[in-house]
Every structure is written in C-alpha cells, then in structure tokens.
C-alpha cells in the first residue's frame, strides 16, 4: 500500500514537472537535457558574476567620486585664492601715494590737472603691463564716472546700487562676469576704495580681469581625472569651461533641473545625470566668495569603461562555457535519441524542400523499417521534382525569348523604344547619385521619305538595317542604341560628356555618309543629322533630355542636314 501511494505521488510530481516544462516548450528529451546542463552552469556562474560586478562597481564609483570631489575642491580653492590675490593687489596699488596724490590733485582741478592725470595714467599702464590677468585699470570718482584709465576708450562699468556703502566700509566691489566681444573672453570688474592718506574717499580703483589663468587651471585638472570642469553660476550660466567653446561660454546655460540639483543638493555629492546628449557623473563644490560652483564631471561610459570590459569578458567566458556544456549535453542526447532525431530532422529537411536526404536504417527494427519507407518516399519526390525542374527550365527559356522579342526592334536588331526608355531612366538614377555626365544622341536619316519613294520600302528597310549595323559597330559595349521610331535612332552614351559625345556623333555621321553607298545597285549614300543632349547641362529628367535632344536634331536639320548639333548650340 505504501509503495502504491509513493508511486502515485511520483506520478503526480511528474505531471506537475511535465506541465512546467511544456510551458517553457521543453517537450523533447534533447531539449530537457540541454536545459538541465545550461541551468546547472548558468545559475552559479551568473550569481558569482553579479556579486563580483556589484562589488567592483561600488568600489569604482567610490574612486570616481573621490577623484571628482578632489578636483572640484582644488579648483574652487584655487579660484578663491586667485580672486583674493587680485583684490589684494588692487588694494596695494590703491594705497600707492603716487596714485592717490595725483588723483586728488586731478579732482581739485586747476592748471596742473592734465599733467597729474597723465601721471596717473602712466602709473596704471605700468601696473597693467606687469599683470596678464588685468585687461585694463581705471579710476572712478564718487559719482561712478571713469576719470582716469590706461585704455584708449573708457570702459563701461555697471556697479551695484550699494557700491558707495561698500566703499566706505572698505569692502571690495565685484561686478557680475560677462562676455567681452571685443576681447573674445569672459571678464569681470573688481574694484577697491581709493582714499587719501587721511582716509577720505576719492573714488574706486577698478580693473577688468580676465579668467585666462583660471582657464589654464581648469584645463590642467581636466586632462586626466575628469572629462570636463567648469564654473557655473546659480542661474545655470557657465562662466568658465575646460573645453574649447564654439561660442561664448556665458551664452550656454545648464538646464534648470540640473542647476537645481547642483545648488540644492549636498556639497560634494555625486550625481548621475543626463544632459547635452551625455550621461555623466558630476560633483559640485561652491566658491564661497561669489556663490558660484565648480563642477567636475566625467562621462559615464568613460568612467565605467574598464568595468564594462570586465563585464563583457565575463559574459563572453560564460557564453563559451555554456557553449561547451551545451555541446557535451547535445552529444549525450544523441546517444539516447539519435535515431529518432535523424528521422525527425530528415522529415523537416524534406518539408523545407531538400530532397537529398537519406536516412540510415539503424536499429531498432521499427525505426529501420520506417527509415526505409521514408527513403522510398523521398526517391519518388526527387523524381517528380526533376520532371518539374525540366518543365520550369523550358518555360524560362521561352520567357527569355519573349523578353528579348519585346525589347528588340525586329527590323534593325537594335533595342526598341520601350527598352531605351527603361535604360535612360536607369542611367538617370545612377548618374544623379554619382554626379557624372552622360549623353544622348538623336539620329535621323536625311530625306528618308524621298529614299523610300525612289527605291521602294524594301530598300528603305535595308537602309535602316544597315544604319543599325553601323551604329552597333561604332559604339562601346556599355553604350545603348535603339530604334526610336521610323527613321529615328536614339543612342545612350554612359559616362560620356558633351565633347566625347560630339566625337562619337561625328564618327557615326561620317561612316554612314560613306558606308551606305551601294555602287552595285547605283544607290547614293545617305546622310544623317544628329542632335546631342548631355546630362545634367541639357536636363535632369528623361522628358527634358529627350526634348532637348530632339530640339538639337531639328537645329541640325535647319543648318542644312548632314551635321551634328548640341542642345546648347
């Protein structure tokens, strides 16, 4: 009883597993053996690979974060230090007795004003020549007007509304950075109070500073560790960039959501974002004095390239392992169901049209007899297919002959008008792609009606046939000649410009004028008139080219016949 219950449970388990396997279309012994081998290999390999990949990615992300944070912190520190140095230098210059004394005298006016103003200008020029970060230096009075400058033209300065209050409190005054079209770079105005020795405010000593030094710093830091370093304002405007900009940097703004992430997030936090068609990892460090931020970013694909290569090697190794296991399992399955598989595959090949199948009559006997009947059936099918192939070949030969007749002029043996039209359209498509010229010749037998009336239509047909022979022997193998209608012929010259087409036309005209003479029957030679049209000068469509070739032909007729004319002549 216990054995029967155990057998029932096993059969129930077998049905459940069988249903599951059928759900995954594993309905053959070979497929189930292959599935078992693949799963036994794939599950532990994939689990181990995923764990290693996750750990390596976490470690690499930490390293990238540290590199970007270090770069942004260092650049922010250098930028802050650089700005402090410029302010300190201005304070030193503003404390110069020579500058303050001359400015004070200039403000008092009098006869010596021009002289003391020139001394102040000389002093500013001397200072500016020694400092590459200074574009120009100038002095503003307490009303904000430029009274002395080393530049040829007084700069325009937009001071903050409370600048006088800042000056009295001895604070530096910084204007917003802007793009200078004249200098082709980003600049900013920095000013410090200019006072007398007793502390009375005379005005401001200001300078327009460029960011050339900081651009060099950005490029130096971006060479190895980062893809890009730039300085951005809270409104998303990029002030400086380590990449050469095709337009002024200040005209390129970050997206609002990206800017918000940078300035609202935690300082030094690693962000993964997608903008400007790039997926990047980025870190921002604020510049305390200005409220700007230094962003260090790295292309996501470049950052994880080494990890992706490891992942790809792992995937390839796993694929090779699965292939090896699959081959072994497949060979094992052949020893179990080989005869049945050969019979099944043979039937599938026959269904697909392959009648060269021959199944060996291997044991067991039942399969051997089935294989013998199968081979007999295939033999009958092969014989029937051979007969059908013979019939199809005969039909194909007749079709080729009909196609030739439908495309050939029966009198001259040249192509007919329909075939010429197809060839012209094909040449138009080919030459339009490659831009090379080709030419079209319209040829008409002069006074052909008179020839027919004089010698009869059979002689006229013979003349047309002779003209067709001359055309065929005068052309290249890739040229195309057709009887266009009546006594008109059309010649297509691929890859032939107008000069070459005129040479061919003239050669054909001369041959016809000589070789159509029949001394035996006392028939004088006939002449032809030729019109030449060249693509693309004479047209870019079949109708326009034919129309221009026909017009050129009539131009040759009007010139007295027996000549060649072009569409442009």
Coordinates of C-alpha atoms in Angstrom, one line a residue, residues 51-495:
X51 CA 28.2 39.7 -7.0
X52 CA 31.7 40.5 -8.4
X53 CA 30.3 43.1 -10.7
X54 CA 28.3 44.8 -7.9
X55 CA 31.3 45.0 -5.6
X56 CA 33.7 46.3 -8.4
X57 CA 31.1 48.9 -9.4
X58 CA 30.7 50.1 -5.8
X59 CA 34.5 50.4 -5.4
X60 CA 34.9 52.1 -8.8
X61 CA 32.1 54.6 -8.0
X62 CA 33.8 55.5 -4.7
X63 CA 37.1 56.1 -6.5
X64 CA 35.4 58.2 -9.2
X65 CA 33.6 60.2 -6.5
X66 CA 36.8 60.9 -4.7
X67 CA 38.6 62.0 -7.9
X68 CA 35.8 64.3 -8.9
X69 CA 35.4 65.8 -5.4
X70 CA 39.1 66.3 -5.1
X71 CA 39.2 68.1 -8.5
X72 CA 36.3 70.3 -7.7
X73 CA 37.5 71.2 -4.2
X74 CA 41.0 72.0 -5.5
X75 CA 39.8 74.2 -8.4
X76 CA 37.3 76.0 -6.0
X77 CA 40.2 76.7 -3.6
X78 CA 42.5 77.9 -6.4
X79 CA 39.8 80.1 -7.8
X80 CA 39.0 81.7 -4.4
X81 CA 42.8 82.2 -3.8
X82 CA 43.2 83.7 -7.2
X83 CA 40.4 86.2 -6.6
X84 CA 41.8 87.1 -3.2
X85 CA 45.2 87.8 -4.8
X86 CA 43.7 90.1 -7.4
X87 CA 41.8 92.0 -4.7
X88 CA 45.0 92.2 -2.5
X89 CA 47.0 93.5 -5.5
X90 CA 44.4 96.2 -6.2
X91 CA 44.5 97.3 -2.5
X92 CA 48.3 97.6 -2.7
X93 CA 48.0 99.7 -5.9
X94 CA 45.2 101.9 -4.4
X95 CA 47.5 102.6 -1.4
X96 CA 50.2 104.0 -3.7
X97 CA 50.9 107.6 -2.7
X98 CA 51.7 108.4 -6.3
X99 CA 48.2 107.3 -7.5
X100 CA 46.2 108.8 -4.6
X101 CA 48.1 112.1 -4.7
X102 CA 47.7 112.6 -8.4
X103 CA 44.0 111.6 -8.4
X104 CA 43.4 114.0 -5.5
X105 CA 45.1 116.9 -7.5
X106 CA 43.1 115.9 -10.6
X107 CA 39.9 116.1 -8.7
X108 CA 40.7 119.6 -7.4
X109 CA 41.2 120.7 -11.0
X110 CA 43.4 123.7 -11.9
X111 CA 46.2 124.2 -14.4
X112 CA 48.0 121.1 -13.4
X113 CA 45.1 118.7 -13.9
X114 CA 46.2 117.4 -17.3
X115 CA 49.7 116.8 -16.0
X116 CA 48.7 114.9 -12.9
X117 CA 46.1 112.9 -14.9
X118 CA 48.8 111.8 -17.3
X119 CA 51.0 110.7 -14.4
X120 CA 48.1 108.6 -13.0
X121 CA 47.6 107.1 -16.5
X122 CA 51.3 106.3 -16.7
X123 CA 51.2 104.6 -13.4
X124 CA 48.2 102.5 -14.4
X125 CA 49.9 101.5 -17.7
X126 CA 53.0 100.4 -15.8
X127 CA 50.9 98.2 -13.4
X128 CA 48.8 96.7 -16.2
X129 CA 51.9 95.7 -18.3
X130 CA 53.2 93.6 -15.5
X131 CA 50.0 91.6 -14.8
X132 CA 48.5 89.5 -17.5
X133 CA 45.2 89.0 -15.7
X134 CA 44.4 92.7 -16.0
X135 CA 42.7 93.8 -19.2
X136 CA 42.7 97.5 -18.1
X137 CA 42.9 99.6 -15.0
X138 CA 40.8 102.8 -14.3
X139 CA 39.7 105.1 -11.6
X140 CA 36.1 106.1 -10.9
X141 CA 35.1 109.2 -8.9
X142 CA 32.5 109.1 -6.1
X143 CA 29.8 109.5 -8.7
X144 CA 30.8 106.4 -10.5
X145 CA 32.3 108.1 -13.6
X146 CA 35.6 107.0 -15.1
X147 CA 38.1 109.8 -14.7
X148 CA 41.4 108.1 -15.4
X149 CA 42.1 104.9 -17.5
X150 CA 45.1 103.3 -19.1
X151 CA 42.8 102.2 -22.0
X152 CA 42.2 104.3 -25.2
X153 CA 38.5 104.1 -24.5
X154 CA 36.9 104.5 -21.1
X155 CA 35.2 101.2 -20.2
X156 CA 31.5 100.9 -19.3
X157 CA 31.1 99.8 -15.7
X158 CA 27.8 98.6 -14.1
X159 CA 28.4 99.0 -10.4
X160 CA 26.0 97.5 -7.8
X161 CA 23.5 100.0 -6.3
X162 CA 25.2 100.0 -2.8
X163 CA 28.7 100.3 -4.1
X164 CA 29.3 103.6 -2.2
X165 CA 28.3 102.0 1.1
X166 CA 30.7 99.1 0.4
X167 CA 33.5 101.5 -0.5
X168 CA 33.0 103.4 2.8
X169 CA 33.2 100.1 4.7
X170 CA 36.4 99.4 2.8
X171 CA 34.9 96.3 1.1
X172 CA 35.9 95.1 -2.4
X173 CA 33.2 95.5 -5.1
X174 CA 32.7 92.7 -7.6
X175 CA 30.5 93.0 -10.7
X176 CA 28.9 90.1 -12.5
X177 CA 31.0 88.2 -15.0
X178 CA 30.2 89.0 -18.7
X179 CA 31.4 88.1 -22.2
X180 CA 33.5 90.7 -23.8
X181 CA 33.1 90.5 -27.6
X182 CA 36.0 92.9 -28.2
X183 CA 38.4 90.7 -26.3
X184 CA 36.7 87.4 -27.1
X185 CA 36.8 86.1 -23.5
X186 CA 34.9 86.2 -20.1
X187 CA 35.8 89.2 -17.9
X188 CA 34.7 90.7 -14.6
X189 CA 35.2 94.1 -13.0
X190 CA 36.8 94.2 -9.5
X191 CA 37.1 97.5 -7.6
X192 CA 38.6 98.6 -4.2
X193 CA 38.2 102.0 -2.4
X194 CA 40.7 104.7 -3.3
X195 CA 41.3 107.0 -0.4
X196 CA 43.6 109.8 0.7
X197 CA 46.2 109.4 3.4
X198 CA 43.7 110.8 5.9
X199 CA 41.0 108.3 4.9
X200 CA 38.9 110.5 2.7
X201 CA 37.2 108.5 -0.1
X202 CA 38.3 109.7 -3.6
X203 CA 36.5 107.0 -5.6
X204 CA 37.4 103.5 -6.7
X205 CA 40.4 101.8 -8.3
X206 CA 39.0 99.2 -10.6
X207 CA 40.2 96.7 -13.1
X208 CA 38.7 94.4 -15.7
X209 CA 40.2 91.0 -15.1
X210 CA 40.2 88.1 -17.5
X211 CA 40.0 84.4 -16.5
X212 CA 42.8 83.2 -18.6
X213 CA 44.8 81.9 -15.6
X214 CA 41.7 80.0 -14.3
X215 CA 41.0 78.5 -17.7
X216 CA 44.5 77.1 -17.7
X217 CA 43.9 75.7 -14.2
X218 CA 40.6 74.0 -15.4
X219 CA 42.3 72.5 -18.4
X220 CA 45.2 71.2 -16.3
X221 CA 42.9 69.5 -13.9
X222 CA 40.7 68.1 -16.7
X223 CA 43.4 66.4 -18.7
X224 CA 43.4 63.1 -16.8
X225 CA 41.0 62.9 -14.0
X226 CA 37.8 64.4 -15.5
X227 CA 36.1 64.8 -18.8
X228 CA 35.1 68.3 -18.1
X229 CA 35.5 71.0 -15.4
X230 CA 33.5 74.2 -15.5
X231 CA 32.4 77.1 -13.2
X232 CA 28.7 77.7 -13.1
X233 CA 26.5 80.4 -11.5
X234 CA 23.3 79.7 -9.6
X235 CA 21.2 80.7 -12.6
X236 CA 22.9 77.9 -14.7
X237 CA 25.2 80.2 -16.6
X238 CA 28.6 78.7 -17.2
X239 CA 31.3 81.2 -16.6
X240 CA 34.4 79.2 -17.5
X241 CA 34.9 75.8 -19.1
X242 CA 37.9 73.4 -19.6
X243 CA 36.6 72.6 -23.1
X244 CA 37.1 75.0 -26.0
X245 CA 33.7 76.6 -26.6
X246 CA 32.4 77.1 -30.1
X247 CA 30.5 80.1 -28.8
X248 CA 30.9 82.5 -25.8
X249 CA 30.7 80.4 -22.7
X250 CA 28.3 82.8 -21.0
X251 CA 25.7 82.1 -23.7
X252 CA 25.4 78.4 -22.7
X253 CA 23.2 77.6 -19.8
X254 CA 22.6 74.4 -17.9
X255 CA 19.1 73.0 -17.8
X256 CA 17.1 74.4 -14.8
X257 CA 16.6 70.9 -13.2
X258 CA 20.4 70.2 -13.5
X259 CA 21.3 73.6 -11.9
X260 CA 18.7 72.9 -9.1
X261 CA 20.3 69.5 -8.4
X262 CA 23.7 71.1 -8.1
X263 CA 22.9 74.0 -5.9
X264 CA 20.2 72.4 -3.8
X265 CA 22.0 69.2 -3.1
X266 CA 24.6 68.4 -0.6
X267 CA 28.1 69.8 -1.3
X268 CA 30.4 67.2 -2.9
X269 CA 27.5 64.8 -3.5
X270 CA 28.0 62.5 -6.6
X271 CA 25.1 63.0 -9.1
X272 CA 24.4 60.9 -12.2
X273 CA 22.5 62.9 -14.8
X274 CA 21.9 63.1 -18.5
X275 CA 22.1 66.4 -20.3
X276 CA 23.5 67.8 -23.6
X277 CA 23.3 64.2 -25.0
X278 CA 25.8 63.0 -22.4
X279 CA 25.2 60.8 -19.4
X280 CA 27.7 62.0 -16.7
X281 CA 28.8 61.6 -13.1
X282 CA 29.2 65.1 -11.6
X283 CA 30.3 66.7 -8.3
X284 CA 29.9 70.4 -7.5
X285 CA 31.9 72.4 -4.9
X286 CA 30.8 76.0 -4.2
X287 CA 33.1 79.1 -4.5
X288 CA 32.4 80.9 -1.2
X289 CA 33.1 84.5 -2.2
X290 CA 30.9 84.6 -5.3
X291 CA 28.3 82.0 -4.7
X292 CA 29.3 80.1 -7.9
X293 CA 30.1 76.5 -8.1
X294 CA 32.9 74.4 -9.6
X295 CA 31.5 71.3 -11.4
X296 CA 33.7 68.3 -12.1
X297 CA 32.1 65.7 -14.3
X298 CA 33.1 62.6 -16.1
X299 CA 31.4 60.8 -19.0
X300 CA 29.6 57.8 -17.6
X301 CA 30.7 55.5 -20.3
X302 CA 34.3 56.5 -20.0
X303 CA 34.2 56.2 -16.2
X304 CA 33.0 52.7 -16.2
X305 CA 34.8 51.6 -19.4
X306 CA 37.1 49.2 -17.5
X307 CA 34.2 47.7 -15.6
X308 CA 32.3 47.2 -18.8
X309 CA 35.3 45.5 -20.3
X310 CA 35.4 43.1 -17.3
X311 CA 31.7 42.5 -17.6
X312 CA 32.0 41.8 -21.3
X313 CA 34.9 39.4 -20.8
X314 CA 32.8 37.6 -18.1
X315 CA 29.8 37.4 -20.4
X316 CA 32.0 36.0 -23.2
X317 CA 33.6 33.5 -20.9
X318 CA 30.2 32.4 -19.6
X319 CA 28.9 32.1 -23.2
X320 CA 31.9 29.9 -24.1
X321 CA 31.3 27.8 -21.0
X322 CA 27.6 27.4 -21.9
X323 CA 28.5 26.5 -25.4
X324 CA 30.9 23.8 -24.2
X325 CA 28.3 22.4 -21.8
X326 CA 25.6 22.6 -24.4
X327 CA 27.8 20.7 -26.9
X328 CA 28.5 18.0 -24.4
X329 CA 24.8 17.7 -23.5
X330 CA 23.9 17.6 -27.1
X331 CA 26.4 14.7 -27.8
X332 CA 24.9 12.9 -24.8
X333 CA 21.4 13.4 -26.1
X334 CA 22.4 11.9 -29.5
X335 CA 23.3 8.6 -27.8
X336 CA 19.8 8.5 -26.3
X337 CA 17.6 9.7 -29.1
X338 CA 19.9 9.8 -32.1
X339 CA 17.9 7.6 -34.5
X340 CA 14.7 9.4 -33.7
X341 CA 16.3 12.8 -34.2
X342 CA 17.8 11.9 -37.5
X343 CA 14.4 10.8 -38.8
X344 CA 12.7 14.0 -37.4
X345 CA 15.4 16.2 -39.0
X346 CA 15.2 14.4 -42.3
X347 CA 11.4 14.9 -42.4
X348 CA 12.0 18.6 -41.6
X349 CA 14.5 19.0 -44.4
X350 CA 12.1 17.3 -46.9
X351 CA 9.4 19.7 -45.8
X352 CA 11.8 22.6 -46.4
X353 CA 12.5 21.3 -50.0
X354 CA 15.7 19.4 -49.5
X355 CA 15.2 16.0 -51.3
X356 CA 18.8 14.9 -50.9
X357 CA 18.0 13.3 -47.6
X358 CA 18.9 9.6 -47.0
X359 CA 18.2 8.2 -43.5
X360 CA 20.3 5.2 -42.5
X361 CA 18.2 2.2 -41.4
X362 CA 19.7 1.9 -37.9
X363 CA 18.2 -0.3 -35.2
X364 CA 15.9 -0.7 -33.6
X365 CA 14.0 -2.6 -36.3
X366 CA 10.8 -0.4 -36.1
X367 CA 12.8 2.7 -36.8
X368 CA 14.8 0.9 -39.5
X369 CA 11.6 0.0 -41.4
X370 CA 10.3 3.5 -41.0
X371 CA 13.5 4.9 -42.4
X372 CA 13.3 2.6 -45.4
X373 CA 9.8 3.7 -46.2
X374 CA 10.9 7.3 -45.7
X375 CA 13.8 7.0 -48.2
X376 CA 11.4 5.4 -50.7
X377 CA 9.0 8.3 -50.4
X378 CA 11.9 10.8 -50.9
X379 CA 13.0 8.9 -54.0
X380 CA 9.6 9.4 -55.6
X381 CA 9.5 13.0 -54.6
X382 CA 13.0 13.5 -56.1
X383 CA 12.0 12.1 -59.4
X384 CA 8.8 14.2 -59.5
X385 CA 10.9 17.3 -58.7
X386 CA 13.3 16.5 -61.6
X387 CA 10.5 16.4 -64.0
X388 CA 9.1 19.7 -62.7
X389 CA 12.6 21.3 -63.0
X390 CA 12.8 20.3 -66.6
X391 CA 9.4 21.9 -67.3
X392 CA 10.4 25.1 -65.5
X393 CA 13.7 25.4 -67.5
X394 CA 11.8 25.1 -70.7
X395 CA 9.4 27.8 -69.6
X396 CA 12.3 30.0 -68.5
X397 CA 13.9 29.7 -71.9
X398 CA 10.6 30.7 -73.6
X399 CA 10.2 33.6 -71.2
X400 CA 13.8 34.9 -72.0
X401 CA 13.0 34.6 -75.7
X402 CA 9.8 36.6 -75.3
X403 CA 11.6 39.2 -73.2
X404 CA 14.2 39.6 -76.0
X405 CA 11.4 40.0 -78.6
X406 CA 9.6 42.5 -76.5
X407 CA 12.7 44.6 -76.1
X408 CA 14.2 44.4 -79.7
X409 CA 13.3 46.1 -82.9
X410 CA 12.6 43.3 -85.4
X411 CA 14.0 45.2 -88.4
X412 CA 17.3 46.5 -87.2
X413 CA 18.0 44.2 -84.2
X414 CA 18.5 47.2 -82.0
X415 CA 16.7 47.8 -78.8
X416 CA 13.2 49.2 -79.2
X417 CA 11.7 52.5 -77.8
X418 CA 10.4 50.9 -74.5
X419 CA 13.8 49.3 -73.7
X420 CA 15.5 52.6 -74.4
X421 CA 13.2 54.4 -72.0
X422 CA 14.0 51.9 -69.2
X423 CA 17.7 52.3 -69.9
X424 CA 17.5 56.1 -69.9
X425 CA 15.7 56.1 -66.5
X426 CA 18.3 53.7 -65.0
X427 CA 21.1 55.9 -66.2
X428 CA 19.4 59.0 -64.8
X429 CA 19.2 57.3 -61.4
X430 CA 22.8 56.1 -61.5
X431 CA 24.4 59.4 -62.7
X432 CA 22.2 61.5 -60.3
X433 CA 23.8 59.6 -57.4
X434 CA 27.4 59.9 -58.6
X435 CA 27.1 63.3 -60.4
X436 CA 28.9 62.1 -63.6
X437 CA 27.7 63.2 -67.0
X438 CA 26.2 61.1 -69.8
X439 CA 25.0 62.0 -73.3
X440 CA 22.0 61.2 -75.5
X441 CA 22.1 61.3 -79.3
X442 CA 19.0 61.6 -81.5
X443 CA 19.8 60.5 -85.1
X444 CA 17.6 61.0 -88.1
X445 CA 18.2 59.8 -91.7
X446 CA 18.0 62.8 -94.0
X447 CA 15.4 62.7 -96.8
X448 CA 14.4 59.1 -95.9
X449 CA 10.9 59.5 -97.3
X450 CA 12.4 60.5 -100.6
X451 CA 14.6 57.4 -100.5
X452 CA 11.6 55.2 -99.9
X453 CA 9.6 56.9 -102.7
X454 CA 12.6 56.5 -105.1
X455 CA 13.7 52.9 -104.3
X456 CA 10.8 51.4 -102.6
X457 CA 10.1 50.3 -99.0
X458 CA 12.1 47.1 -99.1
X459 CA 15.2 49.1 -100.0
X460 CA 14.3 51.6 -97.3
X461 CA 14.1 48.8 -94.7
X462 CA 17.5 47.6 -95.9
X463 CA 18.9 51.1 -95.4
X464 CA 17.6 51.2 -91.9
X465 CA 19.1 47.8 -91.1
X466 CA 22.4 49.0 -92.5
X467 CA 22.3 52.1 -90.3
X468 CA 21.6 50.0 -87.3
X469 CA 24.7 47.8 -88.1
X470 CA 26.9 50.9 -88.4
X471 CA 25.6 52.2 -85.0
X472 CA 26.3 48.8 -83.3
X473 CA 29.8 48.6 -84.7
X474 CA 30.6 52.2 -83.8
X475 CA 29.7 52.1 -80.1
X476 CA 31.2 50.7 -76.9
X477 CA 29.9 47.6 -75.2
X478 CA 28.2 49.7 -72.5
X479 CA 26.6 52.1 -75.0
X480 CA 22.9 51.6 -75.8
X481 CA 21.4 52.1 -79.3
X482 CA 17.7 51.8 -80.1
X483 CA 15.4 52.5 -83.0
X484 CA 13.2 55.3 -81.7
X485 CA 10.6 55.3 -84.5
X486 CA 10.6 55.4 -88.3
X487 CA 14.0 56.6 -89.4
X488 CA 15.0 58.0 -86.0
X489 CA 17.5 56.3 -83.8
X490 CA 18.5 57.1 -80.2
X491 CA 21.9 56.4 -78.7
X492 CA 22.7 56.5 -74.9
X493 CA 26.4 57.1 -74.0
X494 CA 27.0 56.4 -70.3
X495 CA 29.9 58.4 -68.6

